[in-house]
Coordinates of C-alpha atoms and ligand atoms in Angstrom, one line a residue:
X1 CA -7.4 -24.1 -86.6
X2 CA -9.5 -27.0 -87.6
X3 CA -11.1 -27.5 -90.8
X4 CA -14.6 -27.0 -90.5
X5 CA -16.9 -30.5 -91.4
X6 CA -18.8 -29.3 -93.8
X7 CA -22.1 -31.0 -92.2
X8 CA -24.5 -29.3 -93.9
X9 CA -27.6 -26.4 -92.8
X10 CA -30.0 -27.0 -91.1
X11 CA -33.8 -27.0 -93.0
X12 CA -36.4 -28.0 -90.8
X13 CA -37.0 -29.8 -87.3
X14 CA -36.1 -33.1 -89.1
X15 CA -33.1 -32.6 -90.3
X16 CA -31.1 -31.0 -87.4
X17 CA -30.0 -34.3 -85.5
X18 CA -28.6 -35.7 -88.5
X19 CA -26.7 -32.6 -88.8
X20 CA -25.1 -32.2 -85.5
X21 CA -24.0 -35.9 -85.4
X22 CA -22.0 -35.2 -88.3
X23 CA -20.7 -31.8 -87.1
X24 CA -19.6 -34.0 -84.2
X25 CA -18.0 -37.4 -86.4
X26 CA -14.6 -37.2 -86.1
X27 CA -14.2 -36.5 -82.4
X28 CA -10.6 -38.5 -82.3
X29 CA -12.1 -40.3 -78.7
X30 CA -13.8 -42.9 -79.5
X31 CA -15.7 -43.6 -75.9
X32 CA -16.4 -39.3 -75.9
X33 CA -17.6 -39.6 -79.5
X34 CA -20.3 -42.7 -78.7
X35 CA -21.5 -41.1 -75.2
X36 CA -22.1 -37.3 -77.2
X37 CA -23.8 -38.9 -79.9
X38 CA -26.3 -41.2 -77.9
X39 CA -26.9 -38.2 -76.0
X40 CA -27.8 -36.4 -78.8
X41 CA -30.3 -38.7 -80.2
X42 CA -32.0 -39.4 -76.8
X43 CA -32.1 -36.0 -76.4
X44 CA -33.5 -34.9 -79.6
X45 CA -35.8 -37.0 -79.6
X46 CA -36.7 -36.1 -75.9
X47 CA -37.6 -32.5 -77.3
X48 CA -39.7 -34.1 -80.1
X49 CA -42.0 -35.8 -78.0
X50 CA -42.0 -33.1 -75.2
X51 CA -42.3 -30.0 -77.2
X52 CA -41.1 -27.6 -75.0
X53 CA -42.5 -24.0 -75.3
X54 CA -39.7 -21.7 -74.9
X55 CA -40.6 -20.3 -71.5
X56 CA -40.4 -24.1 -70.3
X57 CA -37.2 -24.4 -72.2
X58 CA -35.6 -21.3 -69.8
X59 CA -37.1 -23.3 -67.0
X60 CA -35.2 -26.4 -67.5
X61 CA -31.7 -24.6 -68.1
X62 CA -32.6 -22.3 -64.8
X63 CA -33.0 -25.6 -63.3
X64 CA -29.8 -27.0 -64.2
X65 CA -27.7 -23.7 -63.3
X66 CA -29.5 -24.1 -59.8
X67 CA -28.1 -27.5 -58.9
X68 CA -24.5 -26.2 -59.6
X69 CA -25.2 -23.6 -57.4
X70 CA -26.6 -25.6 -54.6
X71 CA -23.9 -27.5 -54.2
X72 CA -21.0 -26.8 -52.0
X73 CA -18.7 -28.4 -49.2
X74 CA -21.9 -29.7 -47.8
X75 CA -24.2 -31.0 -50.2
X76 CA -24.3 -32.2 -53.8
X77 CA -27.1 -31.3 -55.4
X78 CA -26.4 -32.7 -58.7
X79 CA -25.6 -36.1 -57.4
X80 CA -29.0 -35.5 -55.6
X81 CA -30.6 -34.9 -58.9
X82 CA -29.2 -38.1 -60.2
X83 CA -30.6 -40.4 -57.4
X84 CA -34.2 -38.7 -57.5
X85 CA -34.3 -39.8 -60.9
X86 CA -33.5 -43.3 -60.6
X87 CA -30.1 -42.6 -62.5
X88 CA -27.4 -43.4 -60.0
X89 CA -28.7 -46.5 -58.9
X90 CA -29.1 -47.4 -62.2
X91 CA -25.8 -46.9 -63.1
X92 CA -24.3 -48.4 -59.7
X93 CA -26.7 -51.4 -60.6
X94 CA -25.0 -51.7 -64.6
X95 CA -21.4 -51.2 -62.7
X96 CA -22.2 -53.7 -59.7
X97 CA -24.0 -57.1 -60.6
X98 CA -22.3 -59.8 -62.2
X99 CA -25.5 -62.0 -60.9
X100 CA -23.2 -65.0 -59.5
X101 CA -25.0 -64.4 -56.3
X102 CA -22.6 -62.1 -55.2
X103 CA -25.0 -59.3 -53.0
X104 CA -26.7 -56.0 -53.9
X105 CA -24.4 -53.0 -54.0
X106 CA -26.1 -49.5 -53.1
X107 CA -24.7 -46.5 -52.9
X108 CA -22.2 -45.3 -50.9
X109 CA -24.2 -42.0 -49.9
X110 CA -23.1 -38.6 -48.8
X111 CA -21.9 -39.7 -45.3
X112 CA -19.4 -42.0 -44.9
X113 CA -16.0 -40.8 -43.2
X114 CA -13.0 -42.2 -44.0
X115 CA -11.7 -42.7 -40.4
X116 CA -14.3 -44.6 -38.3
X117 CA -13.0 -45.9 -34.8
X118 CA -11.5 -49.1 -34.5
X119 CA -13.9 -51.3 -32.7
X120 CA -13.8 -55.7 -31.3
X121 CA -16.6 -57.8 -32.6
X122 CA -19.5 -57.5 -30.1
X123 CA -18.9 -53.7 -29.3
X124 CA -21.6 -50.7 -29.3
X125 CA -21.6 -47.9 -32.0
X126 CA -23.5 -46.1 -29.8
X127 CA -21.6 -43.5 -28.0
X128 CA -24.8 -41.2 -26.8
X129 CA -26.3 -42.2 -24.0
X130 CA -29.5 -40.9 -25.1
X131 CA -31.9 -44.0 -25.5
X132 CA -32.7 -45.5 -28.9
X133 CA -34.3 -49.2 -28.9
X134 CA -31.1 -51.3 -28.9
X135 CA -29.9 -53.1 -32.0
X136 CA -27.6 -56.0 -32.4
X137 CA -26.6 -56.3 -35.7
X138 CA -24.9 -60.2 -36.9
X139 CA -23.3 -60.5 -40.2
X140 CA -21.2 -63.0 -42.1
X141 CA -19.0 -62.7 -45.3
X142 CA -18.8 -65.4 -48.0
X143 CA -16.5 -65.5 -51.1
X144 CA -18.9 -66.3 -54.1
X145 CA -18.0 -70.3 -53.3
X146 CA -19.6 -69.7 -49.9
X147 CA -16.1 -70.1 -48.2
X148 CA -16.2 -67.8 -45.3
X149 CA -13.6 -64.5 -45.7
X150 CA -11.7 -63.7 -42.8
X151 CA -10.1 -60.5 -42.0
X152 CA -12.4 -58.3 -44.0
X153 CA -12.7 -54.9 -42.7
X154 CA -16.5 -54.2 -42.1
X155 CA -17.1 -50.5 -41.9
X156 CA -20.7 -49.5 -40.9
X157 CA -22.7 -46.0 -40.5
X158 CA -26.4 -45.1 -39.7
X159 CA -27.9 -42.8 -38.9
X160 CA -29.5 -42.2 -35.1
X161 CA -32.9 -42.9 -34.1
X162 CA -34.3 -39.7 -35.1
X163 CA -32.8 -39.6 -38.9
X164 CA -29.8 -38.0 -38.4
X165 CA -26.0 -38.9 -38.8
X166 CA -23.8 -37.8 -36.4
X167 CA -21.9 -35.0 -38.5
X168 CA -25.3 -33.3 -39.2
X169 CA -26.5 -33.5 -35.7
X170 CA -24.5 -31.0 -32.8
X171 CA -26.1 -33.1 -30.1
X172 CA -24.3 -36.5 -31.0
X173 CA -20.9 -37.3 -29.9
X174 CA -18.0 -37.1 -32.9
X175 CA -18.4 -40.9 -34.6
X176 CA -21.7 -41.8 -33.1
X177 CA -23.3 -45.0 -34.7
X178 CA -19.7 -45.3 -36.6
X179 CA -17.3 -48.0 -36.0
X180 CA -14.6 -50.6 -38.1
X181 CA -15.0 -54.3 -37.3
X182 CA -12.6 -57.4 -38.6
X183 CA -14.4 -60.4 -39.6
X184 CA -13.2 -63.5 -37.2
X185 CA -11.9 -67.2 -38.9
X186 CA -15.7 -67.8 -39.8
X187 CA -16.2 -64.7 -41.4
X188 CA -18.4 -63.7 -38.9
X189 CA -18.7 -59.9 -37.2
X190 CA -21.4 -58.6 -34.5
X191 CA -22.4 -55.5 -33.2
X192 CA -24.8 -53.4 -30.8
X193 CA -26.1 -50.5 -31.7
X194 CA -29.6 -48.6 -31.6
X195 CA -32.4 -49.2 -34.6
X196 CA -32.0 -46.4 -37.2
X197 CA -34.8 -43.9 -38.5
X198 CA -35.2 -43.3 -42.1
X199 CA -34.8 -39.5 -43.4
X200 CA -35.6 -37.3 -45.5
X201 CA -33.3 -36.2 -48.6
X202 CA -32.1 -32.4 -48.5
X203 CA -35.0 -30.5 -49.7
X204 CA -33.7 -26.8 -49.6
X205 CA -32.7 -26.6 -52.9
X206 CA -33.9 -27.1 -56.6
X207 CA -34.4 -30.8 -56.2
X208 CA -36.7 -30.4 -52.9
X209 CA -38.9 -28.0 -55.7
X210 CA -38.8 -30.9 -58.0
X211 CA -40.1 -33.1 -55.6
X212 CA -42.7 -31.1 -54.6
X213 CA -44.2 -30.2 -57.8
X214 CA -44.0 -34.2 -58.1
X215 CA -46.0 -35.2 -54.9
X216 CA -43.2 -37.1 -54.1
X217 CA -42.5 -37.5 -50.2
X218 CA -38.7 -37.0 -49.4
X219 CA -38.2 -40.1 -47.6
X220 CA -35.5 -43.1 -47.5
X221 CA -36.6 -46.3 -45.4
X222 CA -34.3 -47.3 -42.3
X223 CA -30.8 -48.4 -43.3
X224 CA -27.7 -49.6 -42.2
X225 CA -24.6 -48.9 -44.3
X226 CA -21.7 -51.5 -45.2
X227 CA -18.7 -51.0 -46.9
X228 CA -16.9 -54.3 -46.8
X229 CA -13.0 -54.5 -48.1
X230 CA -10.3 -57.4 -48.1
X231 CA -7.6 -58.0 -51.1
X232 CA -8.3 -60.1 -53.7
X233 CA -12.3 -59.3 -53.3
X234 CA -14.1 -56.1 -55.2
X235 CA -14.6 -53.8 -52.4
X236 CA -18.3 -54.3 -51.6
X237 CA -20.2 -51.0 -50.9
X238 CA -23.9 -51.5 -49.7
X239 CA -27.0 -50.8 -47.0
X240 CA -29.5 -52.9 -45.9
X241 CA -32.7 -52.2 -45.2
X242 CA -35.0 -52.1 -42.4
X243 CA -38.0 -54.4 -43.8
X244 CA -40.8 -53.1 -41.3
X245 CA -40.3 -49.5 -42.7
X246 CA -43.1 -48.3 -44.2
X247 CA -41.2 -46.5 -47.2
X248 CA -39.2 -50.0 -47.8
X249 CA -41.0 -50.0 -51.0
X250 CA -41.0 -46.4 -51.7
X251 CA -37.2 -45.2 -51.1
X252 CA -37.1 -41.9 -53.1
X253 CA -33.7 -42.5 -54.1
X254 CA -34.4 -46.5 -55.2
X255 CA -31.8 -48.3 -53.2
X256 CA -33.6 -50.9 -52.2
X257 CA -33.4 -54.3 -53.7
X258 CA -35.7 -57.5 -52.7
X259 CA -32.0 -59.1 -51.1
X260 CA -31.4 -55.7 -49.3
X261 CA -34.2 -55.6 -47.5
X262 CA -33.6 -57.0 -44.1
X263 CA -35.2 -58.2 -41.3
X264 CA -34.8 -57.0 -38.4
X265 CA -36.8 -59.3 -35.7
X266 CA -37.6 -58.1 -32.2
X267 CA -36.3 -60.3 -29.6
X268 CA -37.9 -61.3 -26.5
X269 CA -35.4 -59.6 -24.8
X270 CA -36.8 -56.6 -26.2
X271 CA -33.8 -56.0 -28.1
X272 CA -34.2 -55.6 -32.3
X273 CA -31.6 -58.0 -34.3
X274 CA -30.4 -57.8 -37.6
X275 CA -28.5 -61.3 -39.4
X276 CA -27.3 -60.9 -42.7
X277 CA -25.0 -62.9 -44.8
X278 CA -23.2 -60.6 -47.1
X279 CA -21.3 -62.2 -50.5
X280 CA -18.5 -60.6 -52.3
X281 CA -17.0 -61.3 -55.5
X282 CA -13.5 -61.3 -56.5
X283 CA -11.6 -58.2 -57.4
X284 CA -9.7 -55.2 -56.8
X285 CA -9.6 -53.8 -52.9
X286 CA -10.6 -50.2 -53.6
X287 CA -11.1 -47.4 -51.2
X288 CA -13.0 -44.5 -52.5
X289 CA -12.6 -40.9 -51.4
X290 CA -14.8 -40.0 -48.2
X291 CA -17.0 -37.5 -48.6
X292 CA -16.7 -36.4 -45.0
X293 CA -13.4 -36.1 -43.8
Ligands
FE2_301 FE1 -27.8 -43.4 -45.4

């Protein structure tokens, strides 16, 4: 068994965090042993200034035990805890920018799937002949030098016009507003589709009470998502933004950044168009797990 650190008892409020980073000193990794002890102060000193009566206490570990049990197969409320708090897109923000003009990440979101159809430059996305107000979408990809990249798979989701991605919706065909482009010896790609709605986060569990209690509305702004991939380049994961939404400044999850928000210009043709020049930096070609299959 191991020896006990004898860290000493605990006599009053003040003494306690000094005691349990001690109890905790000789935790043999070194990454574990700086996260635990941060947290630990933070957190201390979170209840200090707080004051939590007990009953509030029971409140916030009910809380926490809810968001396990929220989550399943079909939603993760945990990671939906994290964005309503700012907390993933800050870390994605601390993992993502090395400010060389390379472009905004954002996150990859609950609804990408890992097997979009194949599509040619200049096809539709959108398999439902149900009307939406057509979109064409033109987009480029630069190295960091602002050579073009050629042969980069662009894979892009959205969600239809009424907010709602194909998998959550019975009444759109299988891969609607889904599809896997090449970029050509410019670096260019193009598209049609139909101009996305926002939508609201899922608000049937403990994080839709949280917002609630907040006065916060439950809505992200119009988005198209991105996930851009070629070796030799860092596989670039974003959305951009629908500019003339009126939640562009007020995404509940905070993924928007001044150089994701996009302009999408109504032609006189009457259809909407989207041009955006995406940069990525160099790296590792990585694919991560779908969350859909
Ligand atoms: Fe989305």
């Amino acid at each position: 068994m191991t020896e006990p650190i004898p860290h000493g008892i605990v006599d009053g409020a003040d003494s306690i965090t000094g005691i349990v980073l001690r109890a905790m000193a000789r935790t043999p990794d070194e990454r574990l042993r700086t996260v635990m002890e941060s947290l630990v102060r933070h957190l201390h000193a979170f209840v200090r200034e707080t004051r939590p009566t007990e009953e509030e206490f029971e409140r916030g570990i009910d809380f926490i035990v809810r968001l396990g049990q929220a989550t399943g197969p079909e939603k993760n409320e945990g990671i939906l805890a994290s964005d309503l708090l700012g907390v993933s897109t800050l870390v994605m923000l601390l993992n993502n920018a090395i400010g060389r003009g390379e472009t905004d990440a954002a996150l990859l979101g609950p609804f990408w799937r890992g097997n979009s159809p194949v599509c040619s430059n200049g096809d539709s996305i959108a398999r439902d002949a149900r009307e939406g107000e057509p979109l064409e979408v033109h987009g480029e990809v630069r190295d960091l030098q602002g050579h073009p990249v050629a042969g980069a798979v662009v894979d892009v989701w959205q969600a239809s016009p009424v907010g709602l991605y194909e998998n959550q919706d019975p009444a759109q065909p299988e891969h609607n507003l889904r599809g896997r482009f090449e970029t050509d010896a410019q670096g260019r790609f193009h598209f049609r589709s139909v101009k996305p709605a926002g939508y609201p986060v899922p608000l049937d569990g403990p994080c839709g009470e949280l917002l609630r209690a907040q006065d916060r509305h439950p809505y992200r702004p119009a988005h198209i998502h991105f996930m851009i991939s070629r070796e030799g380049f860092k596989t670039l994961i974003t959305q951009v933004f629908d500019n003339s939404d009126n939640c562009i400044a007020a995404d509940v999850v905070f993924g928007v950044t001044p150089a994701l928000s996009g302009d999408f210009r109504k032609q006189a043709n009457g259809a909407w168009r989207l041009d955006y020049r995406f940069v990525m930096q160099p790296g590792t070609r990585r694919i991560p797990t779908p969350p859909l299959p």
